[in-house]
Tab-separated table of C-alpha atoms and ligand atoms in Angstrom:
chain	number	residue	atom	x	y	z
Z	1	UNK	CA	-1.012	23.222	-14.459
Z	2	UNK	CA	-1.345	21.337	-17.473
Z	3	UNK	CA	-3.607	21.751	-20.193
Z	4	UNK	CA	-5.391	19.320	-21.055
Z	5	UNK	CA	-6.749	18.823	-24.366
Z	6	UNK	CA	-10.892	16.863	-24.686
Z	7	UNK	CA	-9.501	15.540	-21.424
Z	8	UNK	CA	-12.603	18.407	-20.423
Z	9	UNK	CA	-15.923	16.134	-21.583
Z	10	UNK	CA	-13.857	12.990	-21.004
Z	11	UNK	CA	-12.275	13.209	-17.582
Z	12	UNK	CA	-13.064	8.787	-16.674
Z	13	UNK	CA	-13.148	7.393	-20.265
Z	14	UNK	CA	-9.799	5.301	-21.338
Z	15	UNK	CA	-10.897	3.722	-23.898
Z	16	UNK	CA	-9.568	6.262	-26.003
Z	17	UNK	CA	-6.755	6.625	-24.726
Z	18	UNK	CA	-4.549	8.728	-23.364
Z	19	UNK	CA	-1.197	11.002	-24.596
Z	20	UNK	CA	0.611	12.921	-21.919
Z	21	UNK	CA	3.312	14.619	-23.472
Z	22	UNK	CA	6.505	17.064	-22.612
Z	23	UNK	CA	6.747	15.244	-19.190
Z	24	UNK	CA	9.876	17.150	-17.121
Z	25	UNK	CA	10.516	14.019	-15.154
Z	26	UNK	CA	9.445	10.699	-16.343
Z	27	UNK	CA	10.175	7.932	-13.290
Z	28	UNK	CA	10.024	5.076	-15.070
Z	29	UNK	CA	11.046	2.612	-12.790
Z	30	UNK	CA	12.338	0.474	-15.139
Z	31	UNK	CA	15.795	-1.800	-14.970
Z	32	UNK	CA	17.413	-4.800	-16.607
Z	33	UNK	CA	16.911	-6.823	-13.953
Z	34	UNK	CA	13.726	-8.160	-12.665
Z	35	UNK	CA	13.093	-8.909	-8.868
Z	36	UNK	CA	12.543	-6.991	-6.082
Z	37	UNK	CA	14.376	-3.133	-6.016
Z	38	UNK	CA	17.617	-3.929	-3.520
Z	39	UNK	CA	20.339	-2.147	-2.154
Z	40	UNK	CA	21.483	0.867	-4.680
Z	41	UNK	CA	19.033	0.013	-7.448
Z	42	UNK	CA	16.189	1.000	-4.772
Z	43	UNK	CA	18.345	4.775	-6.543
Z	44	UNK	CA	17.525	4.002	-9.880
Z	45	UNK	CA	14.421	5.369	-11.466
Z	46	UNK	CA	15.264	5.189	-15.114
Z	47	UNK	CA	14.068	9.065	-15.679
Z	48	UNK	CA	13.691	9.799	-19.297
Z	49	UNK	CA	13.199	13.898	-19.349
Z	50	UNK	CA	10.819	15.343	-21.755
Z	51	UNK	CA	9.411	12.264	-21.618
Z	52	UNK	CA	5.755	11.062	-23.783
Z	53	UNK	CA	4.005	8.016	-22.279
Z	54	UNK	CA	0.472	6.584	-24.447
Z	55	UNK	CA	-2.477	4.106	-22.578
Z	56	UNK	CA	-4.612	2.398	-24.529
Z	57	UNK	CA	-7.117	0.443	-23.400
Z	58	UNK	CA	-6.028	0.896	-19.339
Z	59	UNK	CA	-2.852	-0.975	-20.577
Z	60	UNK	CA	0.399	1.806	-21.599
Z	61	UNK	CA	1.426	1.081	-25.194
Z	62	UNK	CA	4.523	3.070	-25.564
Z	63	UNK	CA	6.717	5.033	-23.384
Z	64	UNK	CA	9.623	7.309	-24.960
Z	65	UNK	CA	11.049	11.117	-25.169
Z	66	UNK	CA	7.909	13.362	-26.796
Z	67	UNK	CA	9.483	14.327	-30.361
Z	68	UNK	CA	9.745	10.295	-31.052
Z	69	UNK	CA	6.051	9.696	-29.416
Z	70	UNK	CA	4.504	13.383	-32.194
Z	71	UNK	CA	6.365	11.355	-34.852
Z	72	UNK	CA	5.031	7.542	-34.856
Z	73	UNK	CA	2.622	7.193	-37.630
Z	74	UNK	CA	0.142	5.466	-36.058
Z	75	UNK	CA	-0.276	8.171	-33.512
Z	76	UNK	CA	-0.073	10.794	-36.262
Z	77	UNK	CA	-3.184	9.393	-37.833
Z	78	UNK	CA	-5.214	8.341	-34.602
Z	79	UNK	CA	-3.756	11.896	-31.869
Z	80	UNK	CA	-7.574	13.262	-32.492
Z	81	UNK	CA	-9.433	10.070	-31.094
Z	82	UNK	CA	-7.349	10.507	-28.209
Z	83	UNK	CA	-7.255	13.111	-24.836
Z	84	UNK	CA	-3.816	13.977	-24.476
Z	85	UNK	CA	-3.178	16.023	-21.977
Z	86	UNK	CA	0.538	19.226	-22.473
Z	87	UNK	CA	2.637	18.804	-18.774
Z	88	UNK	CA	4.485	21.064	-19.753
Z	89	UNK	CA	7.789	20.054	-17.866
Z	90	UNK	CA	6.040	18.185	-15.073
Z	91	UNK	CA	7.012	15.203	-12.413
Z	92	UNK	CA	5.933	11.799	-13.996
Z	93	UNK	CA	5.094	8.287	-12.189
Z	94	UNK	CA	4.034	5.200	-11.417
Z	95	UNK	CA	0.981	5.269	-9.255
Z	96	UNK	CA	1.776	4.565	-5.582
Z	97	UNK	CA	1.030	1.002	-4.495
Z	98	UNK	CA	0.267	1.442	-0.227
Z	99	UNK	CA	0.433	-2.755	0.172
Z	100	UNK	CA	-0.258	-2.414	3.843
Z	101	UNK	CA	-3.955	-0.302	5.213
Z	102	UNK	CA	-7.070	-0.816	7.059
Z	103	UNK	CA	-9.314	1.583	5.971
Z	104	UNK	CA	-12.965	-0.995	7.678
Z	105	UNK	CA	-14.386	1.568	10.584
Z	106	UNK	CA	-16.759	4.386	11.388
Z	107	UNK	CA	-15.294	6.625	12.747
Z	108	UNK	CA	-12.116	8.528	14.310
Z	109	UNK	CA	-10.677	7.043	17.638
Z	110	UNK	CA	-9.775	10.313	19.575
Z	111	UNK	CA	-10.929	9.424	23.160
Z	112	UNK	CA	-7.361	8.138	22.339
Z	113	UNK	CA	-5.379	10.339	20.429
Z	114	UNK	CA	-6.299	12.924	23.744
Z	115	UNK	CA	-5.188	9.548	26.028
Z	116	UNK	CA	-1.904	9.326	23.990
Z	117	UNK	CA	-1.208	13.043	23.809
Z	118	UNK	CA	-1.206	13.346	28.059
Z	119	UNK	CA	0.861	9.530	28.035
Z	120	UNK	CA	-1.208	6.563	27.709
Z	121	UNK	CA	0.681	3.568	26.438
Z	122	UNK	CA	-0.121	1.238	22.901
Z	123	UNK	CA	-1.058	-1.375	25.348
Z	124	UNK	CA	-2.741	0.617	28.052
Z	125	UNK	CA	-4.578	2.067	25.429
Z	126	UNK	CA	-6.063	-1.094	25.045
Z	127	UNK	CA	-5.961	-2.232	28.367
Z	128	UNK	CA	-8.665	0.457	29.051
Z	129	UNK	CA	-10.917	-1.215	26.015
Z	130	UNK	CA	-9.417	1.472	23.403
Z	131	UNK	CA	-7.353	0.812	20.494
Z	132	UNK	CA	-8.528	-1.793	18.308
Z	133	UNK	CA	-11.347	-3.887	20.395
Z	134	UNK	CA	-12.803	0.161	20.458
Z	135	UNK	CA	-13.533	0.042	16.491
Z	136	UNK	CA	-14.310	-3.691	16.357
Z	137	UNK	CA	-18.254	-2.380	18.291
Z	138	UNK	CA	-19.046	0.427	15.755
Z	139	UNK	CA	-17.856	-1.908	12.800
Z	140	UNK	CA	-19.808	-4.698	13.890
Z	141	UNK	CA	-23.580	-2.379	14.498
Z	142	UNK	CA	-22.988	-0.798	11.037
Z	143	UNK	CA	-24.804	-2.009	7.737
Z	144	UNK	CA	-22.256	-3.191	5.019
Z	145	UNK	CA	-23.240	0.098	2.448
Z	146	UNK	CA	-21.518	2.698	5.574
Z	147	UNK	CA	-18.708	0.299	5.552
Z	148	UNK	CA	-18.652	0.950	1.879
Z	149	UNK	CA	-18.573	4.200	1.369
Z	150	UNK	CA	-16.142	4.459	4.310
Z	151	UNK	CA	-13.862	2.280	2.706
Z	152	UNK	CA	-14.872	4.116	-1.020
Z	153	UNK	CA	-14.067	7.393	0.807
Z	154	UNK	CA	-10.559	6.602	1.459
Z	155	UNK	CA	-9.288	4.873	-1.150
Z	156	UNK	CA	-10.436	8.892	-2.708
Z	157	UNK	CA	-8.763	10.293	-0.369
Z	158	UNK	CA	-5.609	7.236	-1.362
Z	159	UNK	CA	-5.787	8.478	-5.246
Z	160	UNK	CA	-5.662	12.103	-4.317
Z	161	UNK	CA	-2.385	11.400	-3.709
Z	162	UNK	CA	-0.560	9.630	-5.744
Z	163	UNK	CA	-1.899	6.247	-4.664
Z	164	UNK	CA	-3.261	3.811	-7.663
Z	165	UNK	CA	-3.539	0.087	-5.943
Z	166	UNK	CA	-4.735	0.294	-1.945
Z	167	UNK	CA	-4.136	-3.038	-0.314
Z	168	UNK	CA	-6.748	-3.225	1.932
Z	169	UNK	CA	-7.644	-4.942	5.037
Z	170	UNK	CA	-10.285	-6.250	7.738
Z	171	UNK	CA	-9.464	-6.357	11.172
Z	172	UNK	CA	-12.054	-4.504	13.186
Z	173	UNK	CA	-14.577	-6.972	13.020
Z	174	UNK	CA	-13.478	-10.603	14.469
Z	175	UNK	CA	-16.698	-12.316	14.066
Z	176	UNK	CA	-17.615	-14.588	11.225
Z	177	UNK	CA	-19.878	-12.518	10.132
Z	178	UNK	CA	-18.324	-8.602	10.371
Z	179	UNK	CA	-15.072	-10.313	8.961
Z	180	UNK	CA	-17.399	-11.639	5.919
Z	181	UNK	CA	-18.802	-7.816	5.649
Z	182	UNK	CA	-16.033	-5.803	6.123
Z	183	UNK	CA	-14.697	-8.071	2.944
Z	184	UNK	CA	-17.823	-7.110	0.898
Z	185	UNK	CA	-17.337	-3.602	2.015
Z	186	UNK	CA	-14.151	-3.245	0.757
Z	187	UNK	CA	-15.508	-5.446	-2.567
Z	188	UNK	CA	-18.249	-3.472	-3.534
Z	189	UNK	CA	-16.089	-0.007	-2.604
Z	190	UNK	CA	-13.639	-1.303	-4.844
Z	191	UNK	CA	-16.279	-2.011	-7.892
Z	192	UNK	CA	-17.293	1.733	-7.586
Z	193	UNK	CA	-13.053	2.631	-7.658
Z	194	UNK	CA	-11.671	2.864	-11.152
Z	195	UNK	CA	-7.890	1.578	-9.238
Z	196	UNK	CA	-7.151	-1.585	-8.232
Z	197	UNK	CA	-7.464	-2.863	-4.621
Z	198	UNK	CA	-5.648	-6.225	-3.082
Z	199	UNK	CA	-8.594	-7.216	-0.498
Z	200	UNK	CA	-6.359	-9.027	2.995
Z	201	UNK	CA	-8.436	-11.305	6.081
Z	202	UNK	CA	-7.681	-9.313	9.161
Z	203	UNK	CA	-9.359	-11.819	11.316
Z	204	UNK	CA	-6.477	-12.795	13.888
Z	205	UNK	CA	-5.945	-8.487	14.273
Z	206	UNK	CA	-7.011	-8.670	18.127
Z	207	UNK	CA	-9.018	-11.166	20.288
Z	208	UNK	CA	-12.456	-10.279	20.480
Z	209	UNK	CA	-13.698	-9.117	24.366
Z	210	UNK	CA	-16.203	-12.501	24.641
Z	211	UNK	CA	-12.912	-14.937	23.607
Z	212	UNK	CA	-10.590	-13.412	25.982
Z	213	UNK	CA	-11.209	-16.262	28.196
Z	214	UNK	CA	-10.122	-18.949	25.773
Z	215	UNK	CA	-7.789	-17.934	22.730
Z	216	UNK	CA	-7.545	-20.757	21.001
Z	217	UNK	CA	-10.914	-20.497	19.845
Z	218	UNK	CA	-10.735	-17.905	18.228
Z	219	UNK	CA	-7.432	-19.130	16.158
Z	220	UNK	CA	-10.040	-22.004	15.879
Z	221	UNK	CA	-12.162	-19.404	14.882
Z	222	UNK	CA	-9.976	-18.132	11.834
Z	223	UNK	CA	-8.090	-20.946	10.498
Z	224	UNK	CA	-11.282	-23.196	10.577
Z	225	UNK	CA	-14.082	-20.932	9.546
Z	226	UNK	CA	-13.259	-18.144	8.612
Z	227	UNK	CA	-10.597	-18.617	6.266
Z	228	UNK	CA	-12.637	-21.290	4.166
Z	229	UNK	CA	-15.825	-19.407	4.381
Z	230	UNK	CA	-12.932	-15.886	2.894
Z	231	UNK	CA	-11.289	-18.400	0.159
Z	232	UNK	CA	-14.598	-19.666	-1.154
Z	233	UNK	CA	-15.959	-16.713	-2.076
Z	234	UNK	CA	-12.851	-15.112	-3.269
Z	235	UNK	CA	-13.366	-12.361	-0.488
Z	236	UNK	CA	-9.419	-12.243	0.135
Z	237	UNK	CA	-6.344	-12.927	-1.507
Z	238	UNK	CA	-3.710	-12.517	1.504
Z	239	UNK	CA	-4.303	-13.591	5.491
Z	240	UNK	CA	-2.679	-11.260	7.651
Z	241	UNK	CA	-1.587	-12.536	11.603
Z	242	UNK	CA	-0.922	-9.247	14.012
Z	243	UNK	CA	1.664	-11.116	15.083
Z	244	UNK	CA	2.936	-10.010	19.035
Z	245	UNK	CA	2.216	-9.920	22.572
Z	246	UNK	CA	-1.094	-8.482	22.456
Z	247	UNK	CA	-2.373	-10.083	19.572
Z	248	UNK	CA	-1.385	-13.814	18.668
Z	249	UNK	CA	2.055	-15.694	19.195
Z	250	UNK	CA	4.072	-17.225	17.246
Z	251	UNK	CA	2.318	-20.726	16.891
Z	252	UNK	CA	-1.444	-18.629	16.602
Z	253	UNK	CA	0.196	-17.279	13.604
Z	254	UNK	CA	1.883	-20.594	11.954
Z	255	UNK	CA	-1.048	-21.750	12.587
Z	256	UNK	CA	-3.164	-19.442	10.603
Z	257	UNK	CA	-0.404	-19.403	7.826
Z	258	UNK	CA	-0.926	-22.957	7.216
Z	259	UNK	CA	-4.724	-23.083	7.417
Z	260	UNK	CA	-4.183	-19.505	4.635
Z	261	UNK	CA	-2.061	-21.959	2.769
Z	262	UNK	CA	-4.194	-25.520	2.635
Z	263	UNK	CA	-7.029	-22.553	0.731
Z	264	UNK	CA	-4.680	-21.088	-1.611
Z	265	UNK	CA	-4.308	-18.267	-0.155
Z	266	UNK	CA	-1.443	-15.563	0.619
Z	267	UNK	CA	0.292	-14.607	3.148
Z	268	UNK	CA	1.738	-11.198	4.982
Z	269	UNK	CA	1.888	-10.230	8.807
Z	270	UNK	CA	2.496	-7.407	11.861
Z	271	UNK	CA	5.446	-9.106	13.025
Z	272	UNK	CA	8.426	-6.300	15.242
Z	273	UNK	CA	5.809	-3.627	15.134
Z	274	UNK	CA	6.034	-3.473	19.879
Z	275	UNK	CA	8.235	-6.123	20.470
Z	276	UNK	CA	10.883	-9.238	18.633
Z	277	UNK	CA	9.352	-12.855	18.505
Z	278	UNK	CA	11.952	-15.472	19.659
Z	279	UNK	CA	15.155	-15.596	17.033
Z	280	UNK	CA	13.947	-18.682	15.742
Z	281	UNK	CA	10.783	-17.286	14.321
Z	282	UNK	CA	11.165	-14.733	11.350
Z	283	UNK	CA	14.141	-17.331	9.720
Z	284	UNK	CA	11.913	-20.229	10.151
Z	285	UNK	CA	8.395	-18.342	9.037
Z	286	UNK	CA	10.793	-17.142	5.998
Z	287	UNK	CA	12.310	-21.061	5.550
Z	288	UNK	CA	8.982	-22.756	6.182
Z	289	UNK	CA	5.911	-20.195	4.224
Z	290	UNK	CA	8.239	-17.006	2.480
Z	291	UNK	CA	5.297	-14.787	3.333
Z	292	UNK	CA	5.152	-11.709	0.613
Z	293	UNK	CA	5.468	-9.135	3.027
Z	294	UNK	CA	6.646	-9.115	6.629
Z	295	UNK	CA	5.198	-5.721	8.169
Z	296	UNK	CA	6.222	-2.851	10.615
Z	297	UNK	CA	9.957	-4.491	11.581
Z	298	UNK	CA	10.980	-1.624	14.661
Z	299	UNK	CA	12.497	-4.429	16.391
Z	300	UNK	CA	13.335	-6.691	13.331
Z	301	UNK	CA	17.850	-8.472	14.880
Z	302	UNK	CA	20.743	-8.373	12.826
Z	303	UNK	CA	20.778	-11.433	12.422
Z	304	UNK	CA	16.679	-11.793	10.540
Z	305	UNK	CA	17.870	-8.702	8.279
Z	306	UNK	CA	20.762	-11.165	6.955
Z	307	UNK	CA	18.233	-14.076	6.069
Z	308	UNK	CA	15.674	-11.428	5.142
Z	309	UNK	CA	17.841	-10.669	2.194
Z	310	UNK	CA	18.377	-13.497	0.822
Z	311	UNK	CA	14.575	-13.633	0.544
Z	312	UNK	CA	11.951	-12.470	-1.932
Z	313	UNK	CA	9.306	-11.414	1.069
Z	314	UNK	CA	9.855	-7.629	1.350
Z	315	UNK	CA	9.909	-5.319	4.839
Z	316	UNK	CA	7.322	-3.054	3.811
Z	317	UNK	CA	7.863	-0.322	6.892
Z	318	UNK	CA	5.522	2.094	7.626
Z	319	UNK	CA	6.885	5.082	10.041
Z	320	UNK	CA	3.432	6.738	9.827
Z	321	UNK	CA	2.579	4.592	12.945
Z	322	UNK	CA	6.242	5.805	14.591
Z	323	UNK	CA	5.405	9.248	14.030
Z	324	UNK	CA	1.810	8.851	15.249
Z	325	UNK	CA	2.877	7.497	17.941
Z	326	UNK	CA	5.009	9.833	18.403
Z	327	UNK	CA	7.664	7.738	19.153
Z	328	UNK	CA	11.848	8.490	19.231
Z	329	UNK	CA	12.988	4.654	17.386
Z	330	UNK	CA	11.800	4.294	13.411
Z	331	UNK	CA	12.558	0.956	11.530
Z	332	UNK	CA	15.821	0.600	10.918
Z	333	UNK	CA	15.548	1.265	7.187
Z	334	UNK	CA	18.980	1.633	6.675
Z	335	UNK	CA	20.218	-1.507	8.080
Z	336	UNK	CA	17.344	-3.199	5.748
Z	337	UNK	CA	18.549	-1.692	2.660
Z	338	UNK	CA	22.199	-2.063	3.575
Z	339	UNK	CA	22.134	-5.619	3.461
Z	340	UNK	CA	20.134	-6.053	0.762
Z	341	UNK	CA	16.687	-6.234	2.245
Z	342	UNK	CA	13.881	-6.058	-0.557
Z	343	UNK	CA	11.708	-2.719	1.740
Z	344	UNK	CA	8.902	-1.214	0.817
Z	345	UNK	CA	6.818	1.367	2.731
Z	346	UNK	CA	3.175	2.410	3.055
Z	347	UNK	CA	0.856	4.240	5.455
Z	348	UNK	CA	-0.992	1.330	6.934
Z	349	UNK	CA	-3.453	3.480	6.956
Z	350	UNK	CA	-5.748	2.819	10.034
Z	351	UNK	CA	-7.753	5.383	12.887
Z	352	UNK	CA	-5.849	4.373	16.091
Z	353	UNK	CA	-1.755	4.555	15.125
Z	354	UNK	CA	-1.349	6.200	11.768
Z	355	UNK	CA	-4.845	7.668	9.975
Z	356	UNK	CA	-3.143	9.689	6.425
Z	357	UNK	CA	-3.879	9.017	3.511
Z	358	UNK	CA	-0.367	10.092	1.763
Z	359	UNK	CA	1.965	8.366	0.651
Z	360	UNK	CA	4.132	11.260	0.250
Z	361	UNK	CA	4.196	11.818	3.708
Z	362	UNK	CA	4.496	9.139	4.235
Z	363	UNK	CA	7.898	9.232	1.819
Z	364	UNK	CA	8.944	12.837	4.359
Z	365	UNK	CA	8.531	10.579	6.868
Z	366	UNK	CA	11.442	8.023	5.394
Z	367	UNK	CA	13.913	10.661	4.512
Z	368	UNK	CA	13.994	13.073	7.573
Z	369	UNK	CA	13.322	9.764	9.531
Z	370	UNK	CA	14.494	6.823	8.006
Z	371	UNK	CA	17.562	7.516	6.596
Z	372	UNK	CA	16.714	6.498	3.026
Z	373	UNK	CA	16.776	9.056	-0.202
Z	374	UNK	CA	13.842	10.357	-1.822
Z	375	UNK	CA	14.649	8.049	-4.487
Z	376	UNK	CA	15.014	5.519	-2.083
Z	377	UNK	CA	11.766	5.952	-1.139
Z	378	UNK	CA	9.941	6.350	-4.346
Z	379	UNK	CA	11.234	2.797	-5.623
Z	380	UNK	CA	9.636	1.450	-2.520
Z	381	UNK	CA	6.472	2.526	-2.860
Z	382	UNK	CA	5.763	1.919	-6.173
Z	383	UNK	CA	7.873	-1.133	-7.571
Z	384	UNK	CA	9.139	-3.535	-4.940
Z	385	UNK	CA	5.101	-2.141	-2.648
Z	386	UNK	CA	3.812	-3.800	-5.886
Z	387	UNK	CA	6.088	-7.148	-4.999
Z	388	UNK	CA	4.663	-7.402	-1.442
Z	389	UNK	CA	1.003	-7.866	-3.395
Z	390	UNK	CA	2.597	-10.181	-5.559
Z	391	UNK	CA	1.525	-7.544	-8.903
Z	392	UNK	CA	5.118	-6.692	-10.219
Z	393	UNK	CA	4.217	-7.905	-13.447
Z	394	UNK	CA	1.805	-5.386	-13.867
Z	395	UNK	CA	1.898	-2.403	-11.414
Z	396	UNK	CA	5.073	-0.337	-9.896
Z	397	UNK	CA	7.035	0.798	-13.699
Z	398	UNK	CA	6.319	2.834	-16.081
Z	399	UNK	CA	6.876	-0.025	-19.263
Z	400	UNK	CA	4.892	-0.879	-21.922
Z	401	UNK	CA	2.696	-3.791	-20.987
Z	402	UNK	CA	1.597	-3.078	-17.862
Z	403	UNK	CA	-1.279	-1.141	-15.932
Z	404	UNK	CA	-2.199	2.859	-16.793
Z	405	UNK	CA	-1.436	3.705	-13.196
Z	406	UNK	CA	0.489	6.835	-13.457
Z	407	UNK	CA	0.636	9.729	-10.519
Z	408	UNK	CA	1.588	13.833	-11.801
Z	409	UNK	CA	3.328	16.079	-9.177
Z	410	UNK	CA	3.067	19.613	-9.319
Z	411	UNK	CA	6.728	19.860	-8.834
Z	412	UNK	CA	10.403	20.148	-11.754
Z	413	UNK	CA	11.776	18.015	-9.594
Z	414	UNK	CA	10.758	14.546	-8.027
Z	415	UNK	CA	12.769	15.553	-5.187
Z	416	UNK	CA	9.888	17.231	-4.211
Z	417	UNK	CA	7.216	14.915	-3.925
Z	418	UNK	CA	9.036	14.223	-0.299
Z	419	UNK	CA	10.306	17.733	0.652
Z	420	UNK	CA	6.961	19.817	0.139
Z	421	UNK	CA	5.724	17.998	3.781
Z	422	UNK	CA	2.091	17.430	3.809
Z	423	UNK	CA	1.798	19.358	0.905
Z	424	UNK	CA	-0.963	18.614	-1.662
Z	425	UNK	CA	1.175	18.521	-4.998
Z	426	UNK	CA	0.027	15.442	-6.397
Z	427	UNK	CA	-2.424	17.275	-9.474
Z	428	UNK	CA	-3.297	14.045	-11.246
Z	429	UNK	CA	-3.780	10.675	-11.333
Z	430	UNK	CA	-4.384	7.755	-13.968
Z	431	UNK	CA	-5.811	4.925	-12.563
Z	432	UNK	CA	-6.296	1.981	-14.916
Z	433	UNK	CA	-6.257	4.955	-17.750
Z	434	UNK	CA	-8.556	6.577	-16.061
Z	435	UNK	CA	-7.804	10.426	-15.835
Z	436	UNK	CA	-9.135	12.039	-12.385
Z	437	UNK	CA	-8.101	15.515	-13.022
Z	438	UNK	CA	-10.648	16.552	-10.116
Z	439	UNK	CA	-9.549	16.008	-7.167
T	501	ZN	ZN1	-1.219	-2.193	9.827
């Protein structure tokens, strides 16, 4: 375990600054070329051995070798004023960016879990009143502070596994009031957590029961009430749509995205998870809207991959959902990467299909089930995930000027992070300069 000097007395003081020394492997993720990581770039982790990182005021101010850092005249003068941690040869990397999560729900879906074990499909569970709709009643009935507590608990669990930035979707309210309440719960939780939260409106998750016979009226509600209200109150940065046969059509998706753009909100979509959309849909979406991210992509076609490789739209893969749903097939990560698509990885933390807060587990799945290398998986869950949230200037790599978001793993080699399955090896996280020493 690393030894802390001064840190125990001041576990969360960013103002004092932090000096990390004797890091065995520092994964900077620094590359000379800008843009999301594609192809062979995903394997370049910018490793510095015997490294040191200095953070002040929540930002990274210098990165280099320990012996050089300790000779620095400023540091020699000010060393007593900062919290110093000797990492005794551990691995330090940029805090993970979990770019796809659904944390605003009250209860685990244990009945669905058992139904699926006995053979029911996702669609059958939804038709039997389970699935997303079964989380809606609890969210509608819950107070904002109870929801906020749930979100905060999820954020803390994520941080305990190395995550420092989280995209958090609403989507279990499905009424103007309950979607606003869900986004306010995210905002309240974010204020009480030292990491960074990016809120997303997912009013278009499924059509709620009361709109079943008139789904277009619900799309109207999303476009003409939810999006304007959310934009006015600055409650979300993104608008997401679950584009799928059981949820929203391609036409609905385009309409909702047009409304999002009109109100200055960015876009991302769940697409090609259970089935492929029409052949022209993804190319025209890229041409006309260019969403920041298209997520799941299990059924992506070769022609779509070719077009996607020419855009900065990130393909966010969430293999935790495939694992939890017990699927044999996983998204075609190799094909996407080899074609030059910018691929990210995220947990898809949600009560129905991926109840995991753990990016290390997702990295493991990416390696074993999608044939990504540990280096590719780490790039996908840091730099490219930051790109998918358009936070690439602040997050995803360890460079002077970026936010002081770090994850420290009890390992000698970074490949161990993906190797030890379901094993919590994250020793510390630093979130915007705040050291979280006690998980
Ligand atoms: Zn999702």
